[in-house]
Short mmCIF file of C-alpha atoms in Angstrom, two decimals:
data_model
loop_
_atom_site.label_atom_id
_atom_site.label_comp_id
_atom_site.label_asym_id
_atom_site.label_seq_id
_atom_site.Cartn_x
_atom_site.Cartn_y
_atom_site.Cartn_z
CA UNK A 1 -66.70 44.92 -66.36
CA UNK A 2 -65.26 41.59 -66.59
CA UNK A 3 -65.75 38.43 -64.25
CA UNK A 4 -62.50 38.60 -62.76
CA UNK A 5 -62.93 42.20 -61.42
CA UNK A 6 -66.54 41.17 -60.27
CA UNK A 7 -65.30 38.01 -58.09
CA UNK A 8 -61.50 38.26 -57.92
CA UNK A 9 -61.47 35.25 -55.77
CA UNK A 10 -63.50 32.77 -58.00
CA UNK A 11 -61.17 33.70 -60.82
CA UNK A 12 -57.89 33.63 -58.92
CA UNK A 13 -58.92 29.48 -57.59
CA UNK A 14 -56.23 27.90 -58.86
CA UNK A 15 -56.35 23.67 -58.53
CA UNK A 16 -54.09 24.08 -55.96
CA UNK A 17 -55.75 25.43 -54.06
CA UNK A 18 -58.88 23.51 -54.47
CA UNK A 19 -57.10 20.47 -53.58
CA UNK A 20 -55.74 22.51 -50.33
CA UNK A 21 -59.25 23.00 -49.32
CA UNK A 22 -60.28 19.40 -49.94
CA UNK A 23 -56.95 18.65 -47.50
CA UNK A 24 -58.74 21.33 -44.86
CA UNK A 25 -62.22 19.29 -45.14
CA UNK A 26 -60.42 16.03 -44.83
CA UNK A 27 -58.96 17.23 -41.76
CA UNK A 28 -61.97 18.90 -40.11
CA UNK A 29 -63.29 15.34 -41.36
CA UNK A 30 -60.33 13.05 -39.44
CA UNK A 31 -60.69 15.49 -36.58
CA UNK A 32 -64.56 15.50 -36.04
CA UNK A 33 -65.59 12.80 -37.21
CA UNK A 34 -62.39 9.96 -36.08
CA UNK A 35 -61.40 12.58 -33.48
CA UNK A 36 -57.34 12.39 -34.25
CA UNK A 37 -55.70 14.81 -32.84
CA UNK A 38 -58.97 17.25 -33.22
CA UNK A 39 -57.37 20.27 -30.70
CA UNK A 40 -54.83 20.67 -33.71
CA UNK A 41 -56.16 18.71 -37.05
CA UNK A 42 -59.53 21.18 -36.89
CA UNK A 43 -57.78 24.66 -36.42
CA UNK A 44 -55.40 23.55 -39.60
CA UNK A 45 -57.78 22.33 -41.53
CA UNK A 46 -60.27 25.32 -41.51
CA UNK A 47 -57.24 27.37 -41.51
CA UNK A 48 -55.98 25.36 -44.80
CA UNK A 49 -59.37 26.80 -45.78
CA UNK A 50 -58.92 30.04 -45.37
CA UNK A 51 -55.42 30.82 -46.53
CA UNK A 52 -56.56 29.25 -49.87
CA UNK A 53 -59.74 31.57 -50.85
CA UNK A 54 -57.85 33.60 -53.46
CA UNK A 55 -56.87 37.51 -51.95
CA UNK A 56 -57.75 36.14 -48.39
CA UNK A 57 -57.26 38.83 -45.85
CA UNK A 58 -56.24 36.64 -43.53
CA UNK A 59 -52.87 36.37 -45.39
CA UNK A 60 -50.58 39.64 -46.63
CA UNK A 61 -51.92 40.86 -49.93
CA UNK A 62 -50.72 43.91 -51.80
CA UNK A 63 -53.56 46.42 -51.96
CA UNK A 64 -53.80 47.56 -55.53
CA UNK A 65 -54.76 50.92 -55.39
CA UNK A 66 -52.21 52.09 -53.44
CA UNK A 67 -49.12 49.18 -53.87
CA UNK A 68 -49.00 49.07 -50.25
CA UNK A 69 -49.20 45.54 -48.28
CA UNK A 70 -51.65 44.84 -46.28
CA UNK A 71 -51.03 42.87 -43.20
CA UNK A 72 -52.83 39.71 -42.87
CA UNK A 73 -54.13 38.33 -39.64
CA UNK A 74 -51.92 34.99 -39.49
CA UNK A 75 -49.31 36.99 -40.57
CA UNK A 76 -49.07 38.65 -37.94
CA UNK A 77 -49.87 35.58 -35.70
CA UNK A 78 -46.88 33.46 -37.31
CA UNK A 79 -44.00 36.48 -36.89
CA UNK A 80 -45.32 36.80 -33.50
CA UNK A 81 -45.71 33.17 -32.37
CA UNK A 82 -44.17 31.03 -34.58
CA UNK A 83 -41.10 32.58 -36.08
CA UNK A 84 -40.38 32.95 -32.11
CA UNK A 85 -41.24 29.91 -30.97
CA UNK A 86 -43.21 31.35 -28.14
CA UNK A 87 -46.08 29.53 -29.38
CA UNK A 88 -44.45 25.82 -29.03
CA UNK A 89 -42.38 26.74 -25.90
CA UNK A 90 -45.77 28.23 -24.19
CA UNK A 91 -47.29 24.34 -25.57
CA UNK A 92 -44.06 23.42 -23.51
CA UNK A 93 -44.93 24.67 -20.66
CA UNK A 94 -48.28 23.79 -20.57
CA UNK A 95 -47.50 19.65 -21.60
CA UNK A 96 -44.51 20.38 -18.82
CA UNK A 97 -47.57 20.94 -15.82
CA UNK A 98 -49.15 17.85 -17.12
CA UNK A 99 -46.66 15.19 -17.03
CA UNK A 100 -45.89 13.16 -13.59
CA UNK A 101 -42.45 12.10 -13.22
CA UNK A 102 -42.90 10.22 -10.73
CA UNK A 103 -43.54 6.16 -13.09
CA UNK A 104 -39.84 7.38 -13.79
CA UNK A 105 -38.60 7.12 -10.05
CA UNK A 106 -39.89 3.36 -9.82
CA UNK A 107 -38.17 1.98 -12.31
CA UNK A 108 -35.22 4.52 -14.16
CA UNK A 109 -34.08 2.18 -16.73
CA UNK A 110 -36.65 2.63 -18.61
CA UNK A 111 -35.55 6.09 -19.08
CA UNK A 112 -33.29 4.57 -21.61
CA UNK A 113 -36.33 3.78 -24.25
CA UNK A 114 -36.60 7.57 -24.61
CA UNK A 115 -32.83 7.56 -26.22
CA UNK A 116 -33.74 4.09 -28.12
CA UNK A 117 -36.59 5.18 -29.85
CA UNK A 118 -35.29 8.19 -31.26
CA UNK A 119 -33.19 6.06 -33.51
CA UNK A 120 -35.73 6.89 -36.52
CA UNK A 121 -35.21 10.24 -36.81
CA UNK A 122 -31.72 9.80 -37.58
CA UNK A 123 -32.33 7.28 -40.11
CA UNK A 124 -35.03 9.85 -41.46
CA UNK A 125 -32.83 12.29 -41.68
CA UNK A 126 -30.19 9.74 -43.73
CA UNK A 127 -32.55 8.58 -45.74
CA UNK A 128 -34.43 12.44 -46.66
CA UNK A 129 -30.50 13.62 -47.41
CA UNK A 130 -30.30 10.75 -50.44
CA UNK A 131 -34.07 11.25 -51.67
CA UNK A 132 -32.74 15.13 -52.33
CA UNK A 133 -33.18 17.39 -49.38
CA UNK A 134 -30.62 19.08 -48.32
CA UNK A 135 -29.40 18.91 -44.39
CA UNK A 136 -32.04 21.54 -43.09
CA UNK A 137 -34.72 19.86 -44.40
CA UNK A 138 -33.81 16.29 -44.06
CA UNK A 139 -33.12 17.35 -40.13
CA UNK A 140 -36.78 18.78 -39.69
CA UNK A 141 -37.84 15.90 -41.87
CA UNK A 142 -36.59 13.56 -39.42
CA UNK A 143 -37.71 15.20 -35.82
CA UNK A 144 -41.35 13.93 -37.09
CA UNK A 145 -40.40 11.03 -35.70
CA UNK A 146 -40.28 12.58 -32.00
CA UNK A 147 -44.09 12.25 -32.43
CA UNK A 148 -43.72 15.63 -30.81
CA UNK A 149 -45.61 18.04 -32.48
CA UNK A 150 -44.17 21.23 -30.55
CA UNK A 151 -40.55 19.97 -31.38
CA UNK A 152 -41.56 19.31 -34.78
CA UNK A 153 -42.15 23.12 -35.45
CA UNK A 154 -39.36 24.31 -33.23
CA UNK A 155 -37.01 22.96 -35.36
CA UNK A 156 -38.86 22.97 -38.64
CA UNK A 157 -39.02 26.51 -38.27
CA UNK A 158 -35.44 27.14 -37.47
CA UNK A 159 -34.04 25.06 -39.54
CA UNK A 160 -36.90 24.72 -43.06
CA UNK A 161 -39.66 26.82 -42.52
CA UNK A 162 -40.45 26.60 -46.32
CA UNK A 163 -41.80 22.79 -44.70
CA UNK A 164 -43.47 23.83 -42.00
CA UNK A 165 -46.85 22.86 -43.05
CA UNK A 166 -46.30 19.45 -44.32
CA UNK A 167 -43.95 18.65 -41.47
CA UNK A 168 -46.51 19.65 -38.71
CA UNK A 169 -49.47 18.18 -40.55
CA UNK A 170 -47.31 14.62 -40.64
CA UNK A 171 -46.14 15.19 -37.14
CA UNK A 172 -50.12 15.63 -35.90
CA UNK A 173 -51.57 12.85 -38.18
CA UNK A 174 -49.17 10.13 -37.59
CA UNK A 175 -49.30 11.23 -33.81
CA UNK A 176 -53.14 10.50 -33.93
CA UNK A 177 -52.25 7.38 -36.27
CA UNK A 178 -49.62 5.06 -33.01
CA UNK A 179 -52.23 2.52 -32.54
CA UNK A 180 -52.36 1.91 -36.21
CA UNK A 181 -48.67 2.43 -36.93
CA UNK A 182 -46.89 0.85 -33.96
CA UNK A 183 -49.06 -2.79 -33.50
CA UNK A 184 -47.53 -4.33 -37.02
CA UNK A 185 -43.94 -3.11 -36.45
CA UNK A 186 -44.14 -4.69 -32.50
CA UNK A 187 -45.47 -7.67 -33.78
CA UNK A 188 -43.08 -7.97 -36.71
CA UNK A 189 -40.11 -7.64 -34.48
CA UNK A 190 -41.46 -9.84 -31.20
CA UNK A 191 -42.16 -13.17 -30.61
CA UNK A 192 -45.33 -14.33 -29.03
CA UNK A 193 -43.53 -15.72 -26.23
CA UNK A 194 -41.84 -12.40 -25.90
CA UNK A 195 -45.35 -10.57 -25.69
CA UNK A 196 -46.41 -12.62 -23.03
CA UNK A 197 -43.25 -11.75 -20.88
CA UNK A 198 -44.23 -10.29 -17.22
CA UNK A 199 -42.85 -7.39 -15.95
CA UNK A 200 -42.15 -7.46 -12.15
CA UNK A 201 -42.92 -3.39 -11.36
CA UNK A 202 -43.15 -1.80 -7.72
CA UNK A 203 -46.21 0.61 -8.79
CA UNK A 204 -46.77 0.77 -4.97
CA UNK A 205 -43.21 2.93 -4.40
CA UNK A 206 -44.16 6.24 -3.60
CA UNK A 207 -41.71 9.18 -4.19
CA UNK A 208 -40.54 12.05 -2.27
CA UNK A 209 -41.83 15.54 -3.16
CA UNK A 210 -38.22 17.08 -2.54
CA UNK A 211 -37.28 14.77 -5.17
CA UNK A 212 -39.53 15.50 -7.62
CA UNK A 213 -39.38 19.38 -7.16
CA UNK A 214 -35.59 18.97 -7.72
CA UNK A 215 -35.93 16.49 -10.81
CA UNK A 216 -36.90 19.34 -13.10
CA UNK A 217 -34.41 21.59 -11.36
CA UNK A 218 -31.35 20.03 -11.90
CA UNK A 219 -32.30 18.29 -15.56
CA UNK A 220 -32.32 21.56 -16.65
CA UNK A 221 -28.95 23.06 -15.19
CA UNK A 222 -27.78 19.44 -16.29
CA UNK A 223 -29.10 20.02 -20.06
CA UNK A 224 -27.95 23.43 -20.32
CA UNK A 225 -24.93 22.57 -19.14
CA UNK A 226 -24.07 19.64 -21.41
CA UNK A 227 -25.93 21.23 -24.75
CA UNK A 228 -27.10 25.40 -24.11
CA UNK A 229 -29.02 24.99 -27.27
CA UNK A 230 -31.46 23.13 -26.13
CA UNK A 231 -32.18 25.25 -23.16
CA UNK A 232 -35.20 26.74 -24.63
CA UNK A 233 -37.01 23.41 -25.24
CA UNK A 234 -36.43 21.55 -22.09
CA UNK A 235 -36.32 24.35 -19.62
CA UNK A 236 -39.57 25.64 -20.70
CA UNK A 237 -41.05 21.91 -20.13
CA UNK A 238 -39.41 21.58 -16.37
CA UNK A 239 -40.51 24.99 -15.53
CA UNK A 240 -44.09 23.95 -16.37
CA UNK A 241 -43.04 20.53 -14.55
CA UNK A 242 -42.01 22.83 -11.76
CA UNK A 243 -45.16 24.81 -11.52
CA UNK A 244 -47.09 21.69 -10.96
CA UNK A 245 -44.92 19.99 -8.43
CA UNK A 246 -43.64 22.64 -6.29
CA UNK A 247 -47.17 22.96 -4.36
CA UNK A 248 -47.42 26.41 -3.69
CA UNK A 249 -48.97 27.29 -7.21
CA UNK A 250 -51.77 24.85 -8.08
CA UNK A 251 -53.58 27.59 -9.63
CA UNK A 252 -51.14 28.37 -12.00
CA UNK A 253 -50.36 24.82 -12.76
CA UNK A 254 -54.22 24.62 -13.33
CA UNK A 255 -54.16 27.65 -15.82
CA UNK A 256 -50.82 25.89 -17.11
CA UNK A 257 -52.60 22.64 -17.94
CA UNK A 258 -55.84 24.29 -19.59
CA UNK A 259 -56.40 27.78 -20.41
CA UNK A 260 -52.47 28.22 -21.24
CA UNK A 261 -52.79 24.81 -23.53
CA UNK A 262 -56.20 25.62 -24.70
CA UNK A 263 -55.44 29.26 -26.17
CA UNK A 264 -51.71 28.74 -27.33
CA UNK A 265 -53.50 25.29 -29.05
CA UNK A 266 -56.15 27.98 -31.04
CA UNK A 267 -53.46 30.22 -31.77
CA UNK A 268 -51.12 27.46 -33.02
CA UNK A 269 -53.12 25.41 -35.37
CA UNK A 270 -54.59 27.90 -37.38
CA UNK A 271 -51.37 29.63 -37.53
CA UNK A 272 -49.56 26.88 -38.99
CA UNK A 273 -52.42 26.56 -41.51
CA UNK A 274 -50.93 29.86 -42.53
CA UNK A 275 -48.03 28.07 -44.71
CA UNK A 276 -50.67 25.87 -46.02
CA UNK A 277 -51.08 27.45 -49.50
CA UNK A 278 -51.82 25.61 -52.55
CA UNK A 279 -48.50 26.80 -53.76
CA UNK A 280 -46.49 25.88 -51.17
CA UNK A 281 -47.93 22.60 -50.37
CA UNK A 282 -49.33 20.91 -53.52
CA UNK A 283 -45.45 19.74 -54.10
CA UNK A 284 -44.03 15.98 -54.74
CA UNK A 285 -41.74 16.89 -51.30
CA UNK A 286 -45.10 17.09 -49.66
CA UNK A 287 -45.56 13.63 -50.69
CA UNK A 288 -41.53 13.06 -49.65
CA UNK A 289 -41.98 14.48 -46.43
CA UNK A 290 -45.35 12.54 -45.86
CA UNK A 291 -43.69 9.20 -46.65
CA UNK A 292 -40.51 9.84 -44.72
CA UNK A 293 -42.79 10.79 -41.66
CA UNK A 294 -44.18 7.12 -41.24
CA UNK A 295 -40.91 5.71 -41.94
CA UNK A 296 -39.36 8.21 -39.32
CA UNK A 297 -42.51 6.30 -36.70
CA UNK A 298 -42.18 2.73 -38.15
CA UNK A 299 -38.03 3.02 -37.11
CA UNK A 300 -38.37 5.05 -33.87
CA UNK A 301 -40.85 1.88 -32.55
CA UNK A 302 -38.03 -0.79 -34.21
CA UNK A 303 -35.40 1.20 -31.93
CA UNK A 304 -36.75 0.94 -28.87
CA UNK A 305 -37.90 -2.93 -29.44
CA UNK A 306 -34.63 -4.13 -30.46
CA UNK A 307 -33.43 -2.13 -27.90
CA UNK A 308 -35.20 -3.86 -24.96
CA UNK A 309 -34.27 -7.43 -26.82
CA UNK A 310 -30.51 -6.18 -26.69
CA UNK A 311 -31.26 -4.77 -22.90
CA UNK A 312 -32.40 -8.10 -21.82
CA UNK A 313 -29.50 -10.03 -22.81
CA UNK A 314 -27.93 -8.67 -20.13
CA UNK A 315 -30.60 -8.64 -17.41
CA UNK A 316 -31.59 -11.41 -14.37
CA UNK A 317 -34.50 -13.36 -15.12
CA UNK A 318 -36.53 -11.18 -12.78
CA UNK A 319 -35.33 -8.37 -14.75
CA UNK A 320 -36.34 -8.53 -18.19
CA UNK A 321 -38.18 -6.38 -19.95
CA UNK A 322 -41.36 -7.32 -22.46
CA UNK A 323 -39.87 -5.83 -25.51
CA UNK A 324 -42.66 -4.42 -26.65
CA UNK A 325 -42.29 -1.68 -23.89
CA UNK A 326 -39.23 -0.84 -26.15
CA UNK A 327 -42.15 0.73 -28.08
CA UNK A 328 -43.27 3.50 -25.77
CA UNK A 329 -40.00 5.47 -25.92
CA UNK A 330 -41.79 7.61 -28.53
CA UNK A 331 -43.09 10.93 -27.12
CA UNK A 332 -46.66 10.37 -27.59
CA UNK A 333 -47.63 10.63 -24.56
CA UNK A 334 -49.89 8.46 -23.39
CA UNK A 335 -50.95 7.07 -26.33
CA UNK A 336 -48.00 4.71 -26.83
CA UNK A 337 -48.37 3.50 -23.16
CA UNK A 338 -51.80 2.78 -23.57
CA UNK A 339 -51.15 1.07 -27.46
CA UNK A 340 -49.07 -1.36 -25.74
CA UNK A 341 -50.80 -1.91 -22.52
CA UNK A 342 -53.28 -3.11 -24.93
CA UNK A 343 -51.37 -5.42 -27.12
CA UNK A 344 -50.19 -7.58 -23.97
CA UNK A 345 -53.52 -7.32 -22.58
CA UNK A 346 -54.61 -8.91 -25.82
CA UNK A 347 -51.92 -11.73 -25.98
CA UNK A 348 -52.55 -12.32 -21.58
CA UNK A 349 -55.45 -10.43 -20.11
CA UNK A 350 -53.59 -10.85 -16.82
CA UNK A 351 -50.23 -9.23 -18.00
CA UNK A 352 -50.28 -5.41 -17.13
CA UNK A 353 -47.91 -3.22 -18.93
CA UNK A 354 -49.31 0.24 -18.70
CA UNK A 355 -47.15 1.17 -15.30
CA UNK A 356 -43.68 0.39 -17.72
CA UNK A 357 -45.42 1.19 -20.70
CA UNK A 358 -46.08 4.79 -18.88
CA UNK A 359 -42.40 5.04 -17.59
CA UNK A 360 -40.67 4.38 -21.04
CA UNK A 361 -43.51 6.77 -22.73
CA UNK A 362 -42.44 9.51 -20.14
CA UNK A 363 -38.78 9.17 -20.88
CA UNK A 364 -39.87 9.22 -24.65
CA UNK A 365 -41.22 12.90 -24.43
CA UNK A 366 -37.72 13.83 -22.24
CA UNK A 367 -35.85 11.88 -25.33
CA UNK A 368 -37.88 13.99 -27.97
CA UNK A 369 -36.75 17.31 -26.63
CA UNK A 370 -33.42 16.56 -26.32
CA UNK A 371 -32.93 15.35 -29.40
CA UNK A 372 -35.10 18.66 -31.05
CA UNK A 373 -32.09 20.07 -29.13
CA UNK A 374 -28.89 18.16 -30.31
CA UNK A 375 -30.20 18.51 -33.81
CA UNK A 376 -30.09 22.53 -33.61
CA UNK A 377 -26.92 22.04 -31.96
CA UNK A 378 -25.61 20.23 -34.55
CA UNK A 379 -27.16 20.94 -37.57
CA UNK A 380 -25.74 24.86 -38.19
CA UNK A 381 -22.25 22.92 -37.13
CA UNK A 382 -22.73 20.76 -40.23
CA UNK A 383 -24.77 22.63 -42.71
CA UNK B 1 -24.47 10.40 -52.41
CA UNK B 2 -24.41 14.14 -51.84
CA UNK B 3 -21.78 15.19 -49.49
CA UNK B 4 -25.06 16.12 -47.30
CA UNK B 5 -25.52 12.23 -46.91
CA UNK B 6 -22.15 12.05 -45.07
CA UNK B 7 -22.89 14.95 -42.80
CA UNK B 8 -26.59 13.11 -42.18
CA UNK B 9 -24.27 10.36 -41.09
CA UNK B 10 -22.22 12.20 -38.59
CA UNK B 11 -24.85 13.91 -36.73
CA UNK B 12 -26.77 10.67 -36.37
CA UNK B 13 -23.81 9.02 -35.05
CA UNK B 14 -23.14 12.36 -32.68
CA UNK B 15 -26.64 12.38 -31.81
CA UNK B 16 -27.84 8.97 -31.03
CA UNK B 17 -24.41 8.72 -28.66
CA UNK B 18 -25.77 12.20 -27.45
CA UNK B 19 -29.24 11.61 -26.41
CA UNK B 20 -27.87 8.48 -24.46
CA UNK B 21 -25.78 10.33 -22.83
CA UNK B 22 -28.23 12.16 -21.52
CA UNK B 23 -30.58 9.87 -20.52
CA UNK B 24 -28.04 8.21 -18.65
CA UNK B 25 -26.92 11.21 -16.77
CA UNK B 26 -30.50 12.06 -16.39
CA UNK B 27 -30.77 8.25 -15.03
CA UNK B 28 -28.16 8.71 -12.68
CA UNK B 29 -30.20 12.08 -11.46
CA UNK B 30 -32.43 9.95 -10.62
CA UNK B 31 -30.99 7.37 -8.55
CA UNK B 32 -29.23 10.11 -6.82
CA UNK B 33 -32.88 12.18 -5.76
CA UNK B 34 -33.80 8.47 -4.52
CA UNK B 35 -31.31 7.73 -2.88
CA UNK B 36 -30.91 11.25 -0.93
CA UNK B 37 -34.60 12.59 -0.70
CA UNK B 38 -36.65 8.96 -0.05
CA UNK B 39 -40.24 9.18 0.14
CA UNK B 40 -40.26 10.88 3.69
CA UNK B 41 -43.79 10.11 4.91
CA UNK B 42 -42.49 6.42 4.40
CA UNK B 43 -39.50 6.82 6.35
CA UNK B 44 -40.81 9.04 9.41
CA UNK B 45 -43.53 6.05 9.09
CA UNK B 46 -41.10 4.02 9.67
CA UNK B 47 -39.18 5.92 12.43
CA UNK B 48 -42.16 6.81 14.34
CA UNK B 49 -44.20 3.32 14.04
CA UNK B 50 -44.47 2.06 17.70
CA UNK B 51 -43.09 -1.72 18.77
CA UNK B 52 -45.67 -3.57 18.72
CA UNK B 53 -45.23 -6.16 21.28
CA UNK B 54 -46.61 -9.52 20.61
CA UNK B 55 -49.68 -9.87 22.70
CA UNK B 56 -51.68 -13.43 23.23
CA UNK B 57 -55.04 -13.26 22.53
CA UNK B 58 -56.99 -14.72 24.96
CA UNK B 59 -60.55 -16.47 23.97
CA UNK B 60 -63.22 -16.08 26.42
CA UNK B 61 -65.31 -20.07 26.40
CA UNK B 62 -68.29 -17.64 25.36
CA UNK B 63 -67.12 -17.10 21.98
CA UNK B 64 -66.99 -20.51 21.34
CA UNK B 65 -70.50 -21.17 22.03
#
């Protein structure tokens, strides 16, 4: 009897996958260890694990004896939640009972930030189409840039699900990685003068329940009336917004905002780690799509900067906006806030941002679904 | 550049103008729910806050001492 028919696995290690379960260690590593992102860096990474032991069960293998394919575990798991997108829409609904619209009410403007920095995903997407991908894959390359990880593989797996894995890997990381990314670009782009700008902010105004109950309400008729595609995306997040403002169903909105978001978070991660094989991942695009992902960050935070300069060219004195607010229109939530809070906090201890910093961070994650939206809109128009 | 480069173009142009769209109608949403449903508790507050009438205080020579 030979080796191979002895251990089947140690023979069929390719170095593919030993480098894919070197990525699953490094993530475990990143997620215990620097804790980035660990409710969806450790599930991948032991799931990277597992997909690449040679004739894992947890993946579809054809029996030999009888020809006949046996179903694999995450398989199953990715048909089910994935290829459905009831795994990311449940995630929807969960970060949907979690978010307070209320910064939004006290100043609306900065509702705007959550268009502005979006502007790197479209440059993303430019730039993927001229390093070789085609339109698909250059549009899921780009939405990495929502630094919304439940967007991310919405679209990814609509529109490339070959990339799912690197795409949701780069989305997590570089989620995990704002207060690393975002500080050079802001202070690139601002002066120091402009960092220590004051922002007058009435963090006192309370608002009305029958406001907020109808916010989520009527964005969504709105939404689905202007673009039906993305339906899906942003009425699952107001219906979860719903839950936890109408009142009447705290204990759902409680459920909502853990259990829901714990178990679909299990289920999710080590499902994605499902299109983690050495094959499919050990690729130069991997490397592409890894790249393109921090340039997709580095031009989302330039948008919304620039944008606040260009804002404040046409606002009173009392008016203006620290630019590096511009910043938080990314989606992740409430990281970016809390990034910037810092910086100004650093440059003035007596100069609080976070209340803006929060508003423009909340319009960010309404600006990352509609955009996942427009982009399957438009994509299959183009394609 | 591919022809996909071109169609990359359009749909950022389309999209960008698209997502402000939408934040400005979803801006305007905004204003509206302010301006219609305002924080009630402040205005019954408001409403139902008594006139206080001004009142001069009058100092006993005690609490002087």
């Amino acid at each position: 009897m030979e080796l191979s028919q002895l251990f089947p696995a140690i023979a069929g290690m390719t170095w593919q996958n030993l480098v894919m379960i070197a990525v699953g260690l490094t993530l475990i590593y990143l997620a215990i260890k620097k804790q980035y992102e660990p409710t969806l860096l450790l599930p991948m990474g032991f799931g990277a694990i597992l997909v690449n032991i040679p004739f894992t069960a947890a993946l579809t293998q054809i029996d030999p004896a009888t020809g006949k394919a046996l179903e694999g575990a995450l398989d199953v798991f990715f048909k089910a939640g994935i290829a459905t997108e009831v795994f990311p829409l449940l995630i929807f609904v969960a970060i949907g009972a979690m978010i307070d619209f209320s910064p939004l009410f006290q100043r609306p403007s900065l509702l705007l930030f959550g268009a502005a920095a979006q502007f790197g995903i479209f440059v993303t997407m430019v730039f993927a189409t001229a390093v070789g991908f085609n339109l698909k894959e250059a549009a899921s390359i780009g939405i990495i840039g929502a630094a919304d990880g439940p967007t991310s593989i919405i679209v990814s797996s609509i529109l490339a699900p070959n990339l799912l894995g690197p795409i949701s890997v780069a989305a997590y990381s570089y989620m995990a990685l704002v207060p690393i990314i975002q500080p050079p670009v802001v202070r690139l782009l601002t002066s120091r003068k402009e960092r220590l700008m004051r922002m007058t902010s009435d963090s006192n105004k309370k608002v009305s329940k029958t406001a907020l109950i109808l916010f989520p309400i009527m964005v969504t008729i709105l939404a689905g009336l202007i673009a039906p595609s993305s339906l899906a995306l942003i009425g699952f997040l107001m219906f979860g917004n719903l839950i936890r403002e109408c009142g009447v169903l705290n204990s759902l909105s409680q459920t909502a905002q853990k259990e829901l978001a714990n178990l679909v978070t299990i289920l999710l991660g080590i499902t994605i780690a499902s299109t983690m094989t050495g094959e499919r991942f050990v690729t130069i695009d991997t490397i592409k799509i890894l790249g393109l992902g921090i340039f997709a960050f580095v031009f989302d935070t330039a948008g919304g900067v620039l944008f606040a300069k260009v804002m404040n060219l046409f606002l009173k004195d009392e008016k203006k906006i620290n630019p590096m607010v511009g910043a938080c229109g990314i989606s992740a939530f409430p990281m970016s806030a809390r990034v910037i809070h810092g910086m100004g906090q650093k440059e003035d201890p007596h100069n609080f941002l976070l209340m803006p910093a929060i508003s423009a961070n909340v319009g960010g994650q309404i600006g990352s679904v509609i955009v996942g939206g427009l982009i399957l809109m438009l994509v299959p128009l183009f394609a | 550049m591919s022809p996909d480069f071109y169609k990359a173009l359009e749909i950022s142009g389309i999209g960008i103008a698209g997502v402000f769209i939408f934040m400005t109608v979803f801006y305007f949403v905004i204003m509206g729910l302010d301006k219609f449903f305002p924080n009630e508790k402040k205005t019954k507050q408001i409403a139902e806050a008594p006139k206080q009438e001004y009142k001069p205080v009058e100092f006993s020579d005690d609490e002087f001492e």
